[in-house]
Amino acid sequence: MNKSDAERLSGMLDYLGYEQTDVPKQADLLIIVTCSIRKLSEDKAYSAIGVWGKWKKTRPNLKIVFCGCVAQQQKEDLFKRAHYVDMVLGTHRLYEFPELLKRVNAGERVCSCDEVVYPEKDFPINKAKGYGAWIPIMEGCNNFCTYCIVPYTRGRERSRDSEAIIKEVKSALKDGYKEITLLGQNVDSYNSNGMNLSALLREINSIEGQFRIRFVTSYPTDITDELINTVIELDKVCEYFHIPMQSGDDYILKRMNRRYDVKTYKAICDKLREKVKDVTITSDFIAGFPGETEEQFQHTIDAMRDLELDYSNTAAYSPRPETVAGKWTDLFLSEEVKYDRLNRLNDCVKECCLASNKKFVGKEMEILVESFEKAKGTINAKTIITGRTRNNKIVHVPCDRDLSGEFLNVKITGAKTWYLLGELI
Ligand code: SF4
């Protein structure tokens, strides 16, 4: 979501006549899009602007803009911490940026963090180079998981107008992007004027041309039969679901305010594996949630293995003071315990990932080629192409020419922990 915000801000700057520089120290304007999901990301943002503040001492005309989730939390208070910042821009006000920048350039210091959404404007979008375009379709969240800051920084759920989304998809396809990922904190909750995610997928699928469609992130209980059938039916929609489970223990799930238990999550995975051919399911887990016992943690390890999850993102619990769990200080676990559990969780991720990759050896799969480069490690070739399958597996294929951007069928010949090996058919 932050990447997408940055692409939009960059497009607005192009429109305003700014040019990008590769030398930040020489820039007239520096913008940071911040994340507050964990303390570490927040700290990184403060340390970056600290450096910029020092540059400003010798270049007083340098303008500094602080936006994203930390901006939304801090509002005016940010100026107390970093007096050299010129603009604090909240998550609901992205499209107000050009107007605010005019005021900043006239010498004002501005903060716009209202929770009233500033209407979307038709500015160009500077999408990152490559073949994948990330397109937000909804933002915010109503779930209030006890550990999560998102409802406080991105606000309540709101869906973008489907016409604006379709227009953005068409424009990305025209620019050569071949994989469209629809983004939302709870992407399955998309609902704009009665159009749900399945209906939106149908609309996008009907656009002419060869391309793929993905969507992230799915809340487990929002995956309906209608959505599963839509994925099966639509040729461009990929067989890939990212469904954060967060814990494999029912008591901890309750404490997290997640509205499902392990049995329900398993039933969703079982249904997907039964109905969607070659589907992969990935997840997110938190190690060391406040009060988590060793036994409860073991349930998470057991669940990851039992569910045969194809890959999982993991993180040690990071207290966010504004959240409900962030106030359970007497239940916080030591850093040592949290990181020991995180390491064990990561070992389990590796094991599951290798087991998942092995299942595809011998199969023919379609890849979208993303790069051409010199072969590294044990691959017996001078050069390789690297592509991604429909179910989101990375495949390295010996090849002597650059086929980037092409859809190719390859035969999977080997499996490593983080990637597959293949050969051209
Ligand atoms: S559903 Fe996701 S975004 Fe929403 S509160 Fe829970 S973890 Fe945060």
Short mmCIF file of N, CA and C in Angstrom, two decimals, residues 98-202:
data_model
loop_
_atom_site.label_atom_id
_atom_site.label_comp_id
_atom_site.label_asym_id
_atom_site.label_seq_id
_atom_site.Cartn_x
_atom_site.Cartn_y
_atom_site.Cartn_z
N PRO A 98 -0.68 18.10 -3.98
CA PRO A 98 -0.24 19.23 -4.82
C PRO A 98 -0.62 20.60 -4.24
N GLU A 99 -1.83 20.68 -3.67
CA GLU A 99 -2.25 21.97 -3.10
C GLU A 99 -1.41 22.33 -1.88
N LEU A 100 -1.14 21.31 -1.04
CA LEU A 100 -0.35 21.56 0.16
C LEU A 100 1.08 21.94 -0.19
N LEU A 101 1.57 21.32 -1.28
CA LEU A 101 2.95 21.61 -1.69
C LEU A 101 3.10 23.08 -2.12
N LYS A 102 2.05 23.59 -2.76
CA LYS A 102 2.09 25.01 -3.14
C LYS A 102 2.28 25.87 -1.90
N ARG A 103 1.52 25.53 -0.83
CA ARG A 103 1.61 26.32 0.40
C ARG A 103 2.99 26.19 1.04
N VAL A 104 3.52 24.98 0.99
CA VAL A 104 4.87 24.75 1.56
C VAL A 104 5.89 25.59 0.79
N ASN A 105 5.77 25.58 -0.53
CA ASN A 105 6.72 26.34 -1.36
C ASN A 105 6.58 27.85 -1.14
N ALA A 106 5.40 28.24 -0.61
CA ALA A 106 5.22 29.67 -0.29
C ALA A 106 5.70 29.99 1.12
N GLY A 107 6.29 28.98 1.79
CA GLY A 107 6.90 29.24 3.09
C GLY A 107 6.10 28.78 4.29
N GLU A 108 4.93 28.15 4.03
CA GLU A 108 4.10 27.70 5.16
C GLU A 108 4.54 26.32 5.64
N ARG A 109 4.21 25.98 6.88
CA ARG A 109 4.39 24.61 7.36
C ARG A 109 2.98 24.04 7.52
N VAL A 110 2.70 22.88 6.92
CA VAL A 110 1.31 22.41 6.92
C VAL A 110 1.18 20.97 7.43
N CYS A 111 0.01 20.72 8.03
CA CYS A 111 -0.31 19.36 8.50
C CYS A 111 -1.74 19.07 8.06
N SER A 112 -1.94 17.99 7.32
CA SER A 112 -3.29 17.61 6.93
C SER A 112 -3.49 16.14 7.23
N CYS A 113 -4.19 15.89 8.34
CA CYS A 113 -4.37 14.49 8.78
C CYS A 113 -5.84 14.22 9.12
N ASP A 114 -6.74 14.99 8.57
CA ASP A 114 -8.16 14.77 8.78
C ASP A 114 -8.54 13.36 8.36
N GLU A 115 -9.56 12.79 9.03
CA GLU A 115 -9.97 11.45 8.59
C GLU A 115 -11.04 11.50 7.52
N VAL A 116 -11.33 12.72 7.05
CA VAL A 116 -12.26 12.85 5.92
C VAL A 116 -11.44 12.61 4.66
N VAL A 117 -11.89 11.66 3.83
CA VAL A 117 -11.08 11.30 2.66
C VAL A 117 -11.09 12.41 1.61
N TYR A 118 -9.90 12.81 1.18
CA TYR A 118 -9.79 13.81 0.12
C TYR A 118 -10.03 13.08 -1.21
N PRO A 119 -10.95 13.57 -2.05
CA PRO A 119 -11.33 12.81 -3.24
C PRO A 119 -10.17 12.50 -4.18
N GLU A 120 -10.26 11.31 -4.79
CA GLU A 120 -9.23 10.86 -5.73
C GLU A 120 -9.21 11.76 -6.96
N LYS A 121 -8.01 12.07 -7.43
CA LYS A 121 -7.87 12.92 -8.63
C LYS A 121 -7.15 12.12 -9.71
N ASP A 122 -7.32 12.58 -10.94
CA ASP A 122 -6.81 11.83 -12.08
C ASP A 122 -5.37 12.23 -12.43
N PHE A 123 -4.45 12.04 -11.51
CA PHE A 123 -3.04 12.36 -11.79
C PHE A 123 -2.37 11.14 -12.42
N PRO A 124 -1.24 11.34 -13.14
CA PRO A 124 -0.51 10.16 -13.62
C PRO A 124 0.03 9.36 -12.43
N ILE A 125 0.31 8.09 -12.65
CA ILE A 125 0.88 7.24 -11.59
C ILE A 125 2.20 6.68 -12.11
N ASN A 126 3.27 6.89 -11.35
CA ASN A 126 4.59 6.39 -11.77
C ASN A 126 4.81 4.99 -11.24
N LYS A 127 4.28 4.00 -11.93
CA LYS A 127 4.39 2.64 -11.42
C LYS A 127 5.83 2.15 -11.51
N ALA A 128 6.21 1.31 -10.53
CA ALA A 128 7.57 0.76 -10.51
C ALA A 128 7.81 -0.04 -11.78
N LYS A 129 9.07 -0.05 -12.24
CA LYS A 129 9.40 -0.79 -13.47
C LYS A 129 9.19 -2.29 -13.25
N GLY A 130 8.89 -2.99 -14.32
CA GLY A 130 8.71 -4.44 -14.21
C GLY A 130 7.43 -4.86 -14.91
N TYR A 131 6.91 -6.01 -14.53
CA TYR A 131 5.71 -6.52 -15.20
C TYR A 131 4.51 -6.60 -14.26
N GLY A 132 4.75 -6.31 -12.98
CA GLY A 132 3.65 -6.39 -12.01
C GLY A 132 3.20 -5.01 -11.58
N ALA A 133 1.89 -4.77 -11.66
CA ALA A 133 1.33 -3.49 -11.21
C ALA A 133 0.46 -3.74 -9.97
N TRP A 134 0.70 -2.94 -8.94
CA TRP A 134 -0.06 -3.07 -7.69
C TRP A 134 -1.13 -2.00 -7.65
N ILE A 135 -2.38 -2.43 -7.60
CA ILE A 135 -3.48 -1.45 -7.70
C ILE A 135 -4.39 -1.55 -6.47
N PRO A 136 -4.39 -0.50 -5.62
CA PRO A 136 -5.27 -0.57 -4.44
C PRO A 136 -6.73 -0.52 -4.85
N ILE A 137 -7.54 -1.38 -4.25
CA ILE A 137 -8.98 -1.34 -4.56
C ILE A 137 -9.79 -0.96 -3.32
N MET A 138 -9.22 -1.18 -2.17
CA MET A 138 -9.88 -0.73 -0.94
C MET A 138 -8.81 -0.45 0.11
N GLU A 139 -9.20 0.28 1.09
CA GLU A 139 -8.23 0.68 2.11
C GLU A 139 -8.91 0.70 3.47
N GLY A 140 -8.11 0.57 4.52
CA GLY A 140 -8.66 0.63 5.87
C GLY A 140 -9.17 -0.73 6.33
N CYS A 141 -9.61 -0.76 7.58
CA CYS A 141 -10.03 -2.05 8.14
C CYS A 141 -10.99 -1.82 9.29
N ASN A 142 -12.00 -2.71 9.40
CA ASN A 142 -12.96 -2.61 10.50
C ASN A 142 -12.76 -3.71 11.54
N ASN A 143 -11.70 -4.49 11.38
CA ASN A 143 -11.60 -5.70 12.20
C ASN A 143 -11.00 -5.50 13.59
N PHE A 144 -10.18 -4.52 13.76
CA PHE A 144 -9.59 -4.22 15.08
C PHE A 144 -8.98 -5.45 15.76
N CYS A 145 -8.10 -6.13 15.06
CA CYS A 145 -7.32 -7.18 15.72
C CYS A 145 -6.53 -6.48 16.82
N THR A 146 -6.38 -7.14 17.97
CA THR A 146 -5.88 -6.40 19.14
C THR A 146 -4.44 -5.92 19.01
N TYR A 147 -3.68 -6.53 18.08
CA TYR A 147 -2.25 -6.15 17.94
C TYR A 147 -2.03 -5.11 16.84
N CYS A 148 -3.06 -4.79 16.07
CA CYS A 148 -2.83 -4.11 14.78
C CYS A 148 -3.17 -2.62 14.80
N ILE A 149 -2.30 -1.86 14.20
CA ILE A 149 -2.43 -0.40 14.19
C ILE A 149 -3.24 0.10 12.98
N VAL A 150 -3.43 -0.79 12.00
CA VAL A 150 -4.03 -0.35 10.72
C VAL A 150 -5.36 0.40 10.87
N PRO A 151 -6.33 -0.10 11.66
CA PRO A 151 -7.59 0.65 11.74
C PRO A 151 -7.40 2.07 12.28
N TYR A 152 -6.32 2.28 13.06
CA TYR A 152 -6.08 3.61 13.63
C TYR A 152 -5.34 4.52 12.65
N THR A 153 -4.61 3.91 11.71
CA THR A 153 -3.82 4.76 10.80
C THR A 153 -4.44 4.85 9.40
N ARG A 154 -5.05 3.77 8.94
CA ARG A 154 -5.66 3.80 7.60
C ARG A 154 -7.17 4.00 7.68
N GLY A 155 -7.72 3.99 8.89
CA GLY A 155 -9.15 4.28 9.07
C GLY A 155 -10.05 3.09 8.76
N ARG A 156 -11.36 3.38 8.67
CA ARG A 156 -12.33 2.34 8.40
C ARG A 156 -12.31 1.96 6.92
N GLU A 157 -12.83 0.75 6.65
CA GLU A 157 -12.84 0.24 5.28
C GLU A 157 -13.54 1.17 4.31
N ARG A 158 -12.90 1.40 3.17
CA ARG A 158 -13.57 2.14 2.10
C ARG A 158 -13.06 1.61 0.76
N SER A 159 -13.99 1.39 -0.15
CA SER A 159 -13.63 0.79 -1.43
C SER A 159 -13.54 1.87 -2.49
N ARG A 160 -12.61 1.69 -3.42
CA ARG A 160 -12.50 2.65 -4.54
C ARG A 160 -13.60 2.37 -5.55
N ASP A 161 -13.94 3.40 -6.27
CA ASP A 161 -14.93 3.27 -7.31
C ASP A 161 -14.42 2.30 -8.39
N SER A 162 -15.26 1.37 -8.82
CA SER A 162 -14.80 0.33 -9.75
C SER A 162 -14.34 0.93 -11.08
N GLU A 163 -14.98 2.03 -11.50
CA GLU A 163 -14.57 2.62 -12.79
C GLU A 163 -13.14 3.13 -12.74
N ALA A 164 -12.78 3.75 -11.60
CA ALA A 164 -11.40 4.27 -11.45
C ALA A 164 -10.42 3.10 -11.46
N ILE A 165 -10.82 1.98 -10.84
CA ILE A 165 -9.92 0.81 -10.80
C ILE A 165 -9.73 0.25 -12.21
N ILE A 166 -10.84 0.07 -12.93
CA ILE A 166 -10.76 -0.50 -14.29
C ILE A 166 -9.89 0.40 -15.18
N LYS A 167 -10.08 1.71 -15.01
CA LYS A 167 -9.30 2.65 -15.82
C LYS A 167 -7.80 2.47 -15.52
N GLU A 168 -7.48 2.32 -14.22
CA GLU A 168 -6.08 2.15 -13.84
C GLU A 168 -5.52 0.82 -14.36
N VAL A 169 -6.35 -0.22 -14.32
CA VAL A 169 -5.90 -1.52 -14.84
C VAL A 169 -5.61 -1.39 -16.34
N LYS A 170 -6.54 -0.78 -17.08
CA LYS A 170 -6.35 -0.65 -18.53
C LYS A 170 -5.09 0.14 -18.85
N SER A 171 -4.88 1.20 -18.08
CA SER A 171 -3.70 2.03 -18.33
C SER A 171 -2.42 1.24 -18.03
N ALA A 172 -2.43 0.43 -16.95
CA ALA A 172 -1.24 -0.39 -16.63
C ALA A 172 -0.98 -1.41 -17.74
N LEU A 173 -2.05 -2.00 -18.27
CA LEU A 173 -1.88 -3.01 -19.34
C LEU A 173 -1.31 -2.34 -20.59
N LYS A 174 -1.80 -1.13 -20.86
CA LYS A 174 -1.31 -0.39 -22.03
C LYS A 174 0.18 -0.08 -21.88
N ASP A 175 0.60 0.14 -20.63
CA ASP A 175 2.02 0.44 -20.37
C ASP A 175 2.89 -0.81 -20.32
N GLY A 176 2.30 -1.97 -20.58
CA GLY A 176 3.11 -3.19 -20.67
C GLY A 176 3.11 -4.07 -19.43
N TYR A 177 2.36 -3.69 -18.38
CA TYR A 177 2.31 -4.56 -17.18
C TYR A 177 1.48 -5.80 -17.51
N LYS A 178 1.90 -6.94 -16.94
CA LYS A 178 1.24 -8.20 -17.31
C LYS A 178 0.67 -8.95 -16.12
N GLU A 179 0.90 -8.40 -14.96
CA GLU A 179 0.34 -9.04 -13.77
C GLU A 179 -0.25 -7.95 -12.88
N ILE A 180 -1.54 -8.00 -12.68
CA ILE A 180 -2.22 -6.97 -11.90
C ILE A 180 -2.52 -7.54 -10.52
N THR A 181 -2.02 -6.89 -9.47
CA THR A 181 -2.35 -7.35 -8.11
C THR A 181 -3.28 -6.33 -7.46
N LEU A 182 -4.48 -6.78 -7.15
CA LEU A 182 -5.46 -5.91 -6.50
C LEU A 182 -5.17 -5.92 -4.99
N LEU A 183 -5.04 -4.73 -4.43
CA LEU A 183 -4.58 -4.61 -3.05
C LEU A 183 -5.65 -4.11 -2.11
N GLY A 184 -5.63 -4.66 -0.92
CA GLY A 184 -6.49 -4.12 0.14
C GLY A 184 -6.13 -4.78 1.44
N GLN A 185 -6.30 -4.07 2.56
CA GLN A 185 -6.00 -4.70 3.85
C GLN A 185 -6.90 -5.93 4.04
N ASN A 186 -8.15 -5.82 3.57
CA ASN A 186 -9.08 -6.96 3.54
C ASN A 186 -9.71 -6.96 2.17
N VAL A 187 -8.97 -7.44 1.21
CA VAL A 187 -9.36 -7.26 -0.18
C VAL A 187 -10.71 -7.91 -0.49
N ASP A 188 -11.03 -8.97 0.23
CA ASP A 188 -12.29 -9.68 -0.02
C ASP A 188 -13.50 -8.88 0.44
N SER A 189 -13.27 -7.83 1.22
CA SER A 189 -14.40 -7.01 1.68
C SER A 189 -14.76 -5.95 0.65
N TYR A 190 -14.10 -5.96 -0.50
CA TYR A 190 -14.36 -4.91 -1.50
C TYR A 190 -15.86 -4.82 -1.78
N ASN A 191 -16.38 -3.63 -1.75
CA ASN A 191 -17.80 -3.43 -2.06
C ASN A 191 -18.01 -1.97 -2.46
N SER A 192 -18.24 -1.77 -3.75
CA SER A 192 -18.49 -0.41 -4.21
C SER A 192 -19.78 -0.41 -5.02
N ASN A 193 -20.75 0.30 -4.52
CA ASN A 193 -22.07 0.37 -5.15
C ASN A 193 -22.61 -1.03 -5.47
N GLY A 194 -22.49 -1.93 -4.52
CA GLY A 194 -23.04 -3.28 -4.69
C GLY A 194 -22.13 -4.22 -5.45
N MET A 195 -20.99 -3.72 -5.96
CA MET A 195 -20.07 -4.60 -6.70
C MET A 195 -19.08 -5.22 -5.70
N ASN A 196 -19.07 -6.56 -5.60
CA ASN A 196 -18.13 -7.19 -4.67
C ASN A 196 -16.86 -7.62 -5.41
N LEU A 197 -15.94 -8.28 -4.69
CA LEU A 197 -14.67 -8.63 -5.31
C LEU A 197 -14.86 -9.57 -6.50
N SER A 198 -15.77 -10.54 -6.36
CA SER A 198 -15.99 -11.48 -7.48
C SER A 198 -16.43 -10.73 -8.73
N ALA A 199 -17.36 -9.80 -8.54
CA ALA A 199 -17.86 -9.04 -9.70
C ALA A 199 -16.75 -8.19 -10.31
N LEU A 200 -15.92 -7.60 -9.44
CA LEU A 200 -14.81 -6.78 -9.94
C LEU A 200 -13.82 -7.66 -10.72
N LEU A 201 -13.55 -8.85 -10.20
CA LEU A 201 -12.63 -9.76 -10.89
C LEU A 201 -13.18 -10.11 -12.28
N ARG A 202 -14.49 -10.32 -12.35
CA ARG A 202 -15.11 -10.63 -13.65
C ARG A 202 -14.89 -9.49 -14.64
#
